Amino acid sequence: MRYYKEIILVLASLFLLFTILSCSKTSTGSKETDQSALLSLISSNPDFFGSCVIDSTTPDTSGLGKVYAEAEDTVKAWWRMIRWSQTQRTVTIDVFPSDDVHTYPFANVSITDTLQGDLRIIRKSSSGGWHHISKPIKDVAQRNAYFERRGFVNSLHRGWRLIEVSGLLVESSDCTREIDSVRIQSSNSQYDTTITQDYITDSHLLEDLFTFDLKDSITLTVYTTDPKDSVYLHAFSHLFPHLFNVRRSFDNNGDGSFSGTWVTRSDIADMVAYRHAAIDVIKHSTLDGEDPYDSKAWGIIYRLKDL
């Protein structure tokens, strides 16, 4: 009898050990699967998580006049050429269970893209000669996002949904440019608000993102610390970069502020609800001088009504 009790005890111990190992394996696998599901969700949503806030496929007309009296050249056009084969993306994912504050399991995600390439500049000298200049680019772009698992584990992306997303902060290596604030005014949707860099780096509920009407007139006033900066607006869609793409220079108000206006378009890209606007500040002597590439950009996701 004692013999059978020992066998039963051994079998019970083995069963308990097997259960512990199985739970441990399942828990680890679940964490890995959640991260894979979140990575898949990020890669399938380029309208939120495109690797570059500024489309680089078309030259930017400069609109630059001579800022420095001794400047020999006048910039006619410039554009960025990103070497996508050298682009590096780092995604940090922290997954947490639900708790007293969070009704659902949640994940904080940080995405960092390192973009390398060349700044291409076309200048015309006072003697009439044309100069093609290339300067190396290294930009670091950062975005944050917040996800919750509101669906079933066996559903698409294991039930994870994007709840909040930040703007995109893009800075060149050794960046010295600063953006103090940007005032955003719209004629139809009645916005008149000022944002700082905290708005760009903090995450926002999707329903709280800027929402503009179709054909809304948007006026931006950018405040920097250098009245000689060159400031540009980029507005585009990651899904249709060639069909929907606005690029223009801001007017220099002479006091460290720069103003520009664009109208949200209604065209074949209307099916894209979420679009992007970027405030692009470049050191003037980067374009119309010999200084290396020096740039900062704020990328803003906005939504169009009824799309």
PDB file of C-alpha atoms in Angstrom, residues 4-256:
ATOM      1  CA  TYR A   4       1.300   2.727  -4.338  1.00  0.00           C
ATOM      2  CA  LYS A   5       1.163   5.891  -2.239  1.00  0.00           C
ATOM      3  CA  GLU A   6       4.768   6.671  -3.226  1.00  0.00           C
ATOM      4  CA  ILE A   7       3.944   6.155  -6.911  1.00  0.00           C
ATOM      5  CA  ILE A   8       0.904   8.432  -6.611  1.00  0.00           C
ATOM      6  CA  LEU A   9       3.029  11.067  -4.839  1.00  0.00           C
ATOM      7  CA  VAL A  10       5.675  10.948  -7.564  1.00  0.00           C
ATOM      8  CA  LEU A  11       3.050  11.194 -10.321  1.00  0.00           C
ATOM      9  CA  ALA A  12       1.383  14.129  -8.560  1.00  0.00           C
ATOM     10  CA  SER A  13       4.743  15.889  -8.251  1.00  0.00           C
ATOM     11  CA  LEU A  14       5.491  15.320 -11.929  1.00  0.00           C
ATOM     12  CA  PHE A  15       2.048  16.634 -12.864  1.00  0.00           C
ATOM     13  CA  LEU A  16       2.580  19.754 -10.749  1.00  0.00           C
ATOM     14  CA  LEU A  17       6.004  20.351 -12.301  1.00  0.00           C
ATOM     15  CA  PHE A  18       4.582  19.885 -15.811  1.00  0.00           C
ATOM     16  CA  THR A  19       1.793  22.369 -15.026  1.00  0.00           C
ATOM     17  CA  ILE A  20       4.262  24.990 -13.771  1.00  0.00           C
ATOM     18  CA  LEU A  21       6.502  24.590 -16.827  1.00  0.00           C
ATOM     19  CA  SER A  22       3.506  24.739 -19.166  1.00  0.00           C
ATOM     20  CA  CYS A  23       2.219  27.948 -17.555  1.00  0.00           C
ATOM     21  CA  SER A  24       5.678  29.493 -17.714  1.00  0.00           C
ATOM     22  CA  LYS A  25       6.056  28.587 -21.375  1.00  0.00           C
ATOM     23  CA  THR A  26       2.585  29.887 -22.209  1.00  0.00           C
ATOM     24  CA  SER A  27       3.230  33.178 -20.393  1.00  0.00           C
ATOM     25  CA  THR A  28       6.533  33.783 -22.211  1.00  0.00           C
ATOM     26  CA  GLY A  29       5.035  32.827 -25.564  1.00  0.00           C
ATOM     27  CA  SER A  30       2.102  35.153 -24.969  1.00  0.00           C
ATOM     28  CA  LYS A  31       4.396  38.098 -24.332  1.00  0.00           C
ATOM     29  CA  GLU A  32       6.362  37.378 -27.490  1.00  0.00           C
ATOM     30  CA  THR A  33       3.167  37.019 -29.490  1.00  0.00           C
ATOM     31  CA  ASP A  34       1.811  40.326 -28.187  1.00  0.00           C
ATOM     32  CA  GLN A  35       4.980  42.093 -29.291  1.00  0.00           C
ATOM     33  CA  SER A  36       4.821  40.449 -32.725  1.00  0.00           C
ATOM     34  CA  ALA A  37       1.167  41.456 -33.049  1.00  0.00           C
ATOM     35  CA  LEU A  38       1.962  45.056 -32.139  1.00  0.00           C
ATOM     36  CA  LEU A  39       4.854  45.166 -34.614  1.00  0.00           C
ATOM     37  CA  SER A  40       2.526  43.853 -37.315  1.00  0.00           C
ATOM     38  CA  LEU A  41      -0.094  46.460 -36.407  1.00  0.00           C
ATOM     39  CA  ILE A  42       2.503  49.235 -36.626  1.00  0.00           C
ATOM     40  CA  SER A  43       3.836  48.090 -40.009  1.00  0.00           C
ATOM     41  CA  SER A  44       0.316  47.811 -41.442  1.00  0.00           C
ATOM     42  CA  ASN A  45      -0.522  51.427 -40.558  1.00  0.00           C
ATOM     43  CA  PRO A  46       1.882  53.687 -42.488  1.00  0.00           C
ATOM     44  CA  ASP A  47      -0.647  56.533 -42.234  1.00  0.00           C
ATOM     45  CA  PHE A  48       0.300  56.702 -38.544  1.00  0.00           C
ATOM     46  CA  PHE A  49       3.771  55.175 -38.484  1.00  0.00           C
ATOM     47  CA  GLY A  50       5.466  56.098 -41.772  1.00  0.00           C
ATOM     48  CA  SER A  51       9.235  56.255 -41.342  1.00  0.00           C
ATOM     49  CA  CYS A  52       9.626  59.805 -42.647  1.00  0.00           C
ATOM     50  CA  VAL A  53       7.473  62.806 -41.828  1.00  0.00           C
ATOM     51  CA  ILE A  54       8.766  64.734 -44.847  1.00  0.00           C
ATOM     52  CA  ASP A  55       8.275  63.141 -48.248  1.00  0.00           C
ATOM     53  CA  SER A  56      11.600  63.276 -50.061  1.00  0.00           C
ATOM     54  CA  THR A  57      10.720  62.299 -53.615  1.00  0.00           C
ATOM     55  CA  THR A  58      10.266  65.779 -55.099  1.00  0.00           C
ATOM     56  CA  PRO A  59      12.493  68.894 -54.958  1.00  0.00           C
ATOM     57  CA  ASP A  60      11.438  71.707 -52.649  1.00  0.00           C
ATOM     58  CA  THR A  61      11.398  75.027 -54.471  1.00  0.00           C
ATOM     59  CA  SER A  62      13.312  77.343 -52.234  1.00  0.00           C
ATOM     60  CA  GLY A  63      11.822  80.801 -52.390  1.00  0.00           C
ATOM     61  CA  LEU A  64      14.968  81.954 -50.610  1.00  0.00           C
ATOM     62  CA  GLY A  65      16.339  85.382 -51.166  1.00  0.00           C
ATOM     63  CA  LYS A  66      19.770  86.497 -49.996  1.00  0.00           C
ATOM     64  CA  VAL A  67      19.862  86.801 -46.226  1.00  0.00           C
ATOM     65  CA  TYR A  68      23.570  87.464 -45.952  1.00  0.00           C
ATOM     66  CA  ALA A  69      24.928  90.407 -47.903  1.00  0.00           C
ATOM     67  CA  GLU A  70      28.122  88.521 -48.651  1.00  0.00           C
ATOM     68  CA  ALA A  71      26.278  85.481 -50.007  1.00  0.00           C
ATOM     69  CA  GLU A  72      27.413  84.743 -53.512  1.00  0.00           C
ATOM     70  CA  ASP A  73      24.741  82.211 -54.414  1.00  0.00           C
ATOM     71  CA  THR A  74      20.966  82.237 -54.522  1.00  0.00           C
ATOM     72  CA  VAL A  75      19.258  78.931 -53.730  1.00  0.00           C
ATOM     73  CA  LYS A  76      16.864  77.865 -56.464  1.00  0.00           C
ATOM     74  CA  ALA A  77      15.831  74.433 -55.179  1.00  0.00           C
ATOM     75  CA  TRP A  78      16.708  71.857 -52.554  1.00  0.00           C
ATOM     76  CA  TRP A  79      15.516  68.415 -51.552  1.00  0.00           C
ATOM     77  CA  ARG A  80      16.360  65.486 -49.332  1.00  0.00           C
ATOM     78  CA  MET A  81      17.428  62.158 -50.798  1.00  0.00           C
ATOM     79  CA  ILE A  82      17.016  59.467 -48.130  1.00  0.00           C
ATOM     80  CA  ARG A  83      18.927  56.199 -48.599  1.00  0.00           C
ATOM     81  CA  TRP A  84      16.200  53.820 -47.501  1.00  0.00           C
ATOM     82  CA  SER A  85      18.594  50.868 -47.424  1.00  0.00           C
ATOM     83  CA  GLN A  86      20.376  52.613 -44.541  1.00  0.00           C
ATOM     84  CA  THR A  87      17.234  53.571 -42.621  1.00  0.00           C
ATOM     85  CA  GLN A  88      17.136  51.934 -39.200  1.00  0.00           C
ATOM     86  CA  ARG A  89      14.000  51.537 -37.080  1.00  0.00           C
ATOM     87  CA  THR A  90      14.018  50.734 -33.368  1.00  0.00           C
ATOM     88  CA  VAL A  91      10.715  49.856 -31.715  1.00  0.00           C
ATOM     89  CA  THR A  92      10.518  49.589 -27.914  1.00  0.00           C
ATOM     90  CA  ILE A  93       7.385  47.845 -26.614  1.00  0.00           C
ATOM     91  CA  ASP A  94       6.373  47.568 -22.958  1.00  0.00           C
ATOM     92  CA  VAL A  95       3.288  45.392 -22.356  1.00  0.00           C
ATOM     93  CA  PHE A  96       1.341  45.558 -19.077  1.00  0.00           C
ATOM     94  CA  PRO A  97      -1.717  43.745 -17.685  1.00  0.00           C
ATOM     95  CA  SER A  98      -4.879  45.599 -16.771  1.00  0.00           C
ATOM     96  CA  ASP A  99      -4.879  47.225 -13.340  1.00  0.00           C
ATOM     97  CA  ASP A 100      -6.879  49.600 -11.162  1.00  0.00           C
ATOM     98  CA  VAL A 101      -6.225  52.455 -13.596  1.00  0.00           C
ATOM     99  CA  HIS A 102      -6.293  50.582 -16.921  1.00  0.00           C
ATOM    100  CA  THR A 103      -9.411  48.596 -17.807  1.00  0.00           C
ATOM    101  CA  TYR A 104      -7.594  46.674 -20.566  1.00  0.00           C
ATOM    102  CA  PRO A 105      -4.097  45.261 -20.970  1.00  0.00           C
ATOM    103  CA  PHE A 106      -2.014  48.054 -22.489  1.00  0.00           C
ATOM    104  CA  ALA A 107       1.270  48.734 -24.233  1.00  0.00           C
ATOM    105  CA  ASN A 108       3.496  51.794 -24.427  1.00  0.00           C
ATOM    106  CA  VAL A 109       5.425  51.956 -27.678  1.00  0.00           C
ATOM    107  CA  SER A 110       8.335  54.157 -28.718  1.00  0.00           C
ATOM    108  CA  ILE A 111       9.474  54.243 -32.359  1.00  0.00           C
ATOM    109  CA  THR A 112      12.796  55.736 -33.437  1.00  0.00           C
ATOM    110  CA  ASP A 113      13.860  55.998 -37.089  1.00  0.00           C
ATOM    111  CA  THR A 114      17.385  56.952 -38.089  1.00  0.00           C
ATOM    112  CA  LEU A 115      17.342  58.388 -41.616  1.00  0.00           C
ATOM    113  CA  GLN A 116      20.487  58.922 -43.649  1.00  0.00           C
ATOM    114  CA  GLY A 117      20.993  60.423 -47.059  1.00  0.00           C
ATOM    115  CA  ASP A 118      21.956  63.671 -48.748  1.00  0.00           C
ATOM    116  CA  LEU A 119      20.685  67.224 -48.899  1.00  0.00           C
ATOM    117  CA  ARG A 120      20.762  68.293 -52.563  1.00  0.00           C
ATOM    118  CA  ILE A 121      20.982  72.025 -53.300  1.00  0.00           C
ATOM    119  CA  ILE A 122      20.893  73.883 -56.612  1.00  0.00           C
ATOM    120  CA  ARG A 123      22.322  77.409 -56.499  1.00  0.00           C
ATOM    121  CA  LYS A 124      22.794  80.113 -59.069  1.00  0.00           C
ATOM    122  CA  SER A 125      25.753  82.427 -58.549  1.00  0.00           C
ATOM    123  CA  SER A 126      25.789  86.166 -59.199  1.00  0.00           C
ATOM    124  CA  SER A 127      27.856  85.458 -62.326  1.00  0.00           C
ATOM    125  CA  GLY A 128      25.093  83.251 -63.714  1.00  0.00           C
ATOM    126  CA  GLY A 129      26.740  79.886 -63.079  1.00  0.00           C
ATOM    127  CA  TRP A 130      24.847  76.920 -61.635  1.00  0.00           C
ATOM    128  CA  HIS A 131      26.127  74.897 -58.672  1.00  0.00           C
ATOM    129  CA  HIS A 132      24.924  71.479 -57.526  1.00  0.00           C
ATOM    130  CA  ILE A 133      25.825  70.828 -53.900  1.00  0.00           C
ATOM    131  CA  SER A 134      25.351  67.755 -51.729  1.00  0.00           C
ATOM    132  CA  LYS A 135      25.568  67.592 -47.919  1.00  0.00           C
ATOM    133  CA  PRO A 136      25.184  64.444 -45.797  1.00  0.00           C
ATOM    134  CA  ILE A 137      21.987  64.001 -43.778  1.00  0.00           C
ATOM    135  CA  LYS A 138      21.395  62.118 -40.559  1.00  0.00           C
ATOM    136  CA  ASP A 139      17.956  62.649 -39.017  1.00  0.00           C
ATOM    137  CA  VAL A 140      16.502  60.959 -35.955  1.00  0.00           C
ATOM    138  CA  ALA A 141      12.685  60.793 -35.910  1.00  0.00           C
ATOM    139  CA  GLN A 142      10.788  59.797 -32.748  1.00  0.00           C
ATOM    140  CA  ARG A 143       7.132  58.932 -32.203  1.00  0.00           C
ATOM    141  CA  ASN A 144       5.212  57.455 -29.234  1.00  0.00           C
ATOM    142  CA  ALA A 145       1.993  55.458 -29.196  1.00  0.00           C
ATOM    143  CA  TYR A 146      -0.356  53.791 -26.730  1.00  0.00           C
ATOM    144  CA  PHE A 147      -2.260  50.568 -27.468  1.00  0.00           C
ATOM    145  CA  GLU A 148      -4.918  48.595 -25.607  1.00  0.00           C
ATOM    146  CA  ARG A 149      -6.016  45.000 -26.116  1.00  0.00           C
ATOM    147  CA  ARG A 150      -9.765  45.471 -26.430  1.00  0.00           C
ATOM    148  CA  GLY A 151     -10.461  42.412 -28.565  1.00  0.00           C
ATOM    149  CA  PHE A 152     -10.110  38.666 -28.169  1.00  0.00           C
ATOM    150  CA  VAL A 153      -6.651  37.129 -28.109  1.00  0.00           C
ATOM    151  CA  ASN A 154      -7.506  34.971 -31.143  1.00  0.00           C
ATOM    152  CA  SER A 155      -8.683  37.974 -33.216  1.00  0.00           C
ATOM    153  CA  LEU A 156      -6.651  40.116 -35.626  1.00  0.00           C
ATOM    154  CA  HIS A 157      -3.463  41.472 -34.021  1.00  0.00           C
ATOM    155  CA  ARG A 158      -4.453  39.590 -30.841  1.00  0.00           C
ATOM    156  CA  GLY A 159      -7.094  42.236 -30.158  1.00  0.00           C
ATOM    157  CA  TRP A 160      -4.658  45.166 -29.915  1.00  0.00           C
ATOM    158  CA  ARG A 161      -5.926  48.597 -30.999  1.00  0.00           C
ATOM    159  CA  LEU A 162      -4.197  51.940 -31.386  1.00  0.00           C
ATOM    160  CA  ILE A 163      -5.680  54.361 -28.845  1.00  0.00           C
ATOM    161  CA  GLU A 164      -3.231  57.272 -28.709  1.00  0.00           C
ATOM    162  CA  VAL A 165      -0.425  58.560 -30.920  1.00  0.00           C
ATOM    163  CA  SER A 166       2.030  61.437 -30.660  1.00  0.00           C
ATOM    164  CA  GLY A 167       3.384  63.802 -33.237  1.00  0.00           C
ATOM    165  CA  LEU A 168       6.805  63.195 -34.765  1.00  0.00           C
ATOM    166  CA  LEU A 169       9.925  64.997 -33.567  1.00  0.00           C
ATOM    167  CA  VAL A 170      12.696  64.999 -36.183  1.00  0.00           C
ATOM    168  CA  GLU A 171      16.149  66.373 -35.391  1.00  0.00           C
ATOM    169  CA  SER A 172      19.395  66.296 -37.296  1.00  0.00           C
ATOM    170  CA  SER A 173      22.503  65.082 -35.538  1.00  0.00           C
ATOM    171  CA  ASP A 174      24.124  68.071 -33.778  1.00  0.00           C
ATOM    172  CA  CYS A 175      20.851  69.990 -34.188  1.00  0.00           C
ATOM    173  CA  THR A 176      20.960  73.636 -33.047  1.00  0.00           C
ATOM    174  CA  ARG A 177      17.543  74.724 -34.404  1.00  0.00           C
ATOM    175  CA  GLU A 178      14.688  75.479 -32.026  1.00  0.00           C
ATOM    176  CA  ILE A 179      10.926  75.808 -32.435  1.00  0.00           C
ATOM    177  CA  ASP A 180       9.402  77.698 -29.535  1.00  0.00           C
ATOM    178  CA  SER A 181       5.762  77.293 -30.537  1.00  0.00           C
ATOM    179  CA  VAL A 182       3.338  77.120 -33.460  1.00  0.00           C
ATOM    180  CA  ARG A 183       0.006  78.924 -33.608  1.00  0.00           C
ATOM    181  CA  ILE A 184      -2.657  77.046 -35.613  1.00  0.00           C
ATOM    182  CA  GLN A 185      -5.710  78.895 -36.977  1.00  0.00           C
ATOM    183  CA  SER A 186      -8.373  77.488 -39.282  1.00  0.00           C
ATOM    184  CA  SER A 187     -11.160  79.353 -41.048  1.00  0.00           C
ATOM    185  CA  ASN A 188     -13.837  76.634 -41.121  1.00  0.00           C
ATOM    186  CA  SER A 189     -13.162  74.412 -38.110  1.00  0.00           C
ATOM    187  CA  GLN A 190     -12.565  77.438 -35.863  1.00  0.00           C
ATOM    188  CA  TYR A 191      -9.229  76.442 -34.370  1.00  0.00           C
ATOM    189  CA  ASP A 192      -7.051  79.100 -32.778  1.00  0.00           C
ATOM    190  CA  THR A 193      -4.560  77.346 -30.553  1.00  0.00           C
ATOM    191  CA  THR A 194      -0.842  77.355 -29.854  1.00  0.00           C
ATOM    192  CA  ILE A 195       1.207  74.182 -29.412  1.00  0.00           C
ATOM    193  CA  THR A 196       4.677  73.610 -27.975  1.00  0.00           C
ATOM    194  CA  GLN A 197       7.038  70.652 -28.261  1.00  0.00           C
ATOM    195  CA  ASP A 198       5.145  68.860 -25.465  1.00  0.00           C
ATOM    196  CA  TYR A 199       2.216  68.466 -27.871  1.00  0.00           C
ATOM    197  CA  ILE A 200       4.526  66.784 -30.376  1.00  0.00           C
ATOM    198  CA  THR A 201       6.093  64.329 -27.930  1.00  0.00           C
ATOM    199  CA  ASP A 202       2.946  63.497 -25.892  1.00  0.00           C
ATOM    200  CA  SER A 203       0.414  60.929 -27.083  1.00  0.00           C
ATOM    201  CA  HIS A 204      -3.168  62.010 -27.877  1.00  0.00           C
ATOM    202  CA  LEU A 205      -6.411  60.115 -28.291  1.00  0.00           C
ATOM    203  CA  LEU A 206      -7.199  59.590 -31.972  1.00  0.00           C
ATOM    204  CA  GLU A 207     -10.511  61.406 -31.545  1.00  0.00           C
ATOM    205  CA  ASP A 208      -8.667  64.392 -30.044  1.00  0.00           C
ATOM    206  CA  LEU A 209      -6.298  64.927 -32.990  1.00  0.00           C
ATOM    207  CA  PHE A 210      -6.705  68.128 -34.969  1.00  0.00           C
ATOM    208  CA  THR A 211      -9.755  67.749 -37.202  1.00  0.00           C
ATOM    209  CA  PHE A 212     -10.160  70.039 -40.216  1.00  0.00           C
ATOM    210  CA  ASP A 213     -12.856  70.435 -42.835  1.00  0.00           C
ATOM    211  CA  LEU A 214     -12.209  69.621 -46.459  1.00  0.00           C
ATOM    212  CA  LYS A 215     -10.924  72.745 -48.199  1.00  0.00           C
ATOM    213  CA  ASP A 216     -10.250  74.334 -44.828  1.00  0.00           C
ATOM    214  CA  SER A 217      -7.809  77.272 -44.850  1.00  0.00           C
ATOM    215  CA  ILE A 218      -5.116  76.665 -42.228  1.00  0.00           C
ATOM    216  CA  THR A 219      -2.760  79.448 -41.125  1.00  0.00           C
ATOM    217  CA  LEU A 220       0.401  78.536 -39.203  1.00  0.00           C
ATOM    218  CA  THR A 221       2.649  80.986 -37.368  1.00  0.00           C
ATOM    219  CA  VAL A 222       5.972  79.444 -36.361  1.00  0.00           C
ATOM    220  CA  TYR A 223       8.159  81.040 -33.690  1.00  0.00           C
ATOM    221  CA  THR A 224      11.871  80.134 -33.690  1.00  0.00           C
ATOM    222  CA  THR A 225      14.908  81.549 -31.918  1.00  0.00           C
ATOM    223  CA  ASP A 226      16.645  82.680 -35.114  1.00  0.00           C
ATOM    224  CA  PRO A 227      15.041  85.238 -37.481  1.00  0.00           C
ATOM    225  CA  LYS A 228      17.389  84.025 -40.219  1.00  0.00           C
ATOM    226  CA  ASP A 229      15.948  80.495 -40.201  1.00  0.00           C
ATOM    227  CA  SER A 230      14.464  79.010 -43.353  1.00  0.00           C
ATOM    228  CA  VAL A 231      11.039  77.579 -42.507  1.00  0.00           C
ATOM    229  CA  TYR A 232       8.925  75.313 -44.709  1.00  0.00           C
ATOM    230  CA  LEU A 233       5.556  73.608 -44.621  1.00  0.00           C
ATOM    231  CA  HIS A 234       5.089  70.024 -45.814  1.00  0.00           C
ATOM    232  CA  ALA A 235       1.563  68.554 -45.977  1.00  0.00           C
ATOM    233  CA  PHE A 236       1.073  65.058 -47.369  1.00  0.00           C
ATOM    234  CA  SER A 237      -0.412  61.603 -47.029  1.00  0.00           C
ATOM    235  CA  HIS A 238       1.831  58.587 -46.474  1.00  0.00           C
ATOM    236  CA  LEU A 239      -0.550  56.421 -48.517  1.00  0.00           C
ATOM    237  CA  PHE A 240      -0.689  58.823 -51.496  1.00  0.00           C
ATOM    238  CA  PRO A 241       2.532  60.898 -51.320  1.00  0.00           C
ATOM    239  CA  HIS A 242       2.461  61.788 -55.019  1.00  0.00           C
ATOM    240  CA  LEU A 243      -1.238  62.660 -55.221  1.00  0.00           C
ATOM    241  CA  PHE A 244      -1.435  64.740 -52.076  1.00  0.00           C
ATOM    242  CA  ASN A 245       1.694  66.788 -51.402  1.00  0.00           C
ATOM    243  CA  VAL A 246       2.007  70.472 -50.458  1.00  0.00           C
ATOM    244  CA  ARG A 247       5.421  72.113 -50.069  1.00  0.00           C
ATOM    245  CA  ARG A 248       5.963  75.805 -49.581  1.00  0.00           C
ATOM    246  CA  SER A 249       8.140  78.279 -47.719  1.00  0.00           C
ATOM    247  CA  PHE A 250       6.846  80.379 -44.848  1.00  0.00           C
ATOM    248  CA  ASP A 251       6.954  84.165 -45.026  1.00  0.00           C
ATOM    249  CA  ASN A 252       9.637  85.618 -42.757  1.00  0.00           C
ATOM    250  CA  ASN A 253       8.015  88.271 -40.573  1.00  0.00           C
ATOM    251  CA  GLY A 254      11.433  89.648 -39.572  1.00  0.00           C
ATOM    252  CA  ASP A 255      10.938  89.135 -35.828  1.00  0.00           C
ATOM    253  CA  GLY A 256      11.692  85.420 -35.448  1.00  0.00           C
TER     254      GLY A 256
END
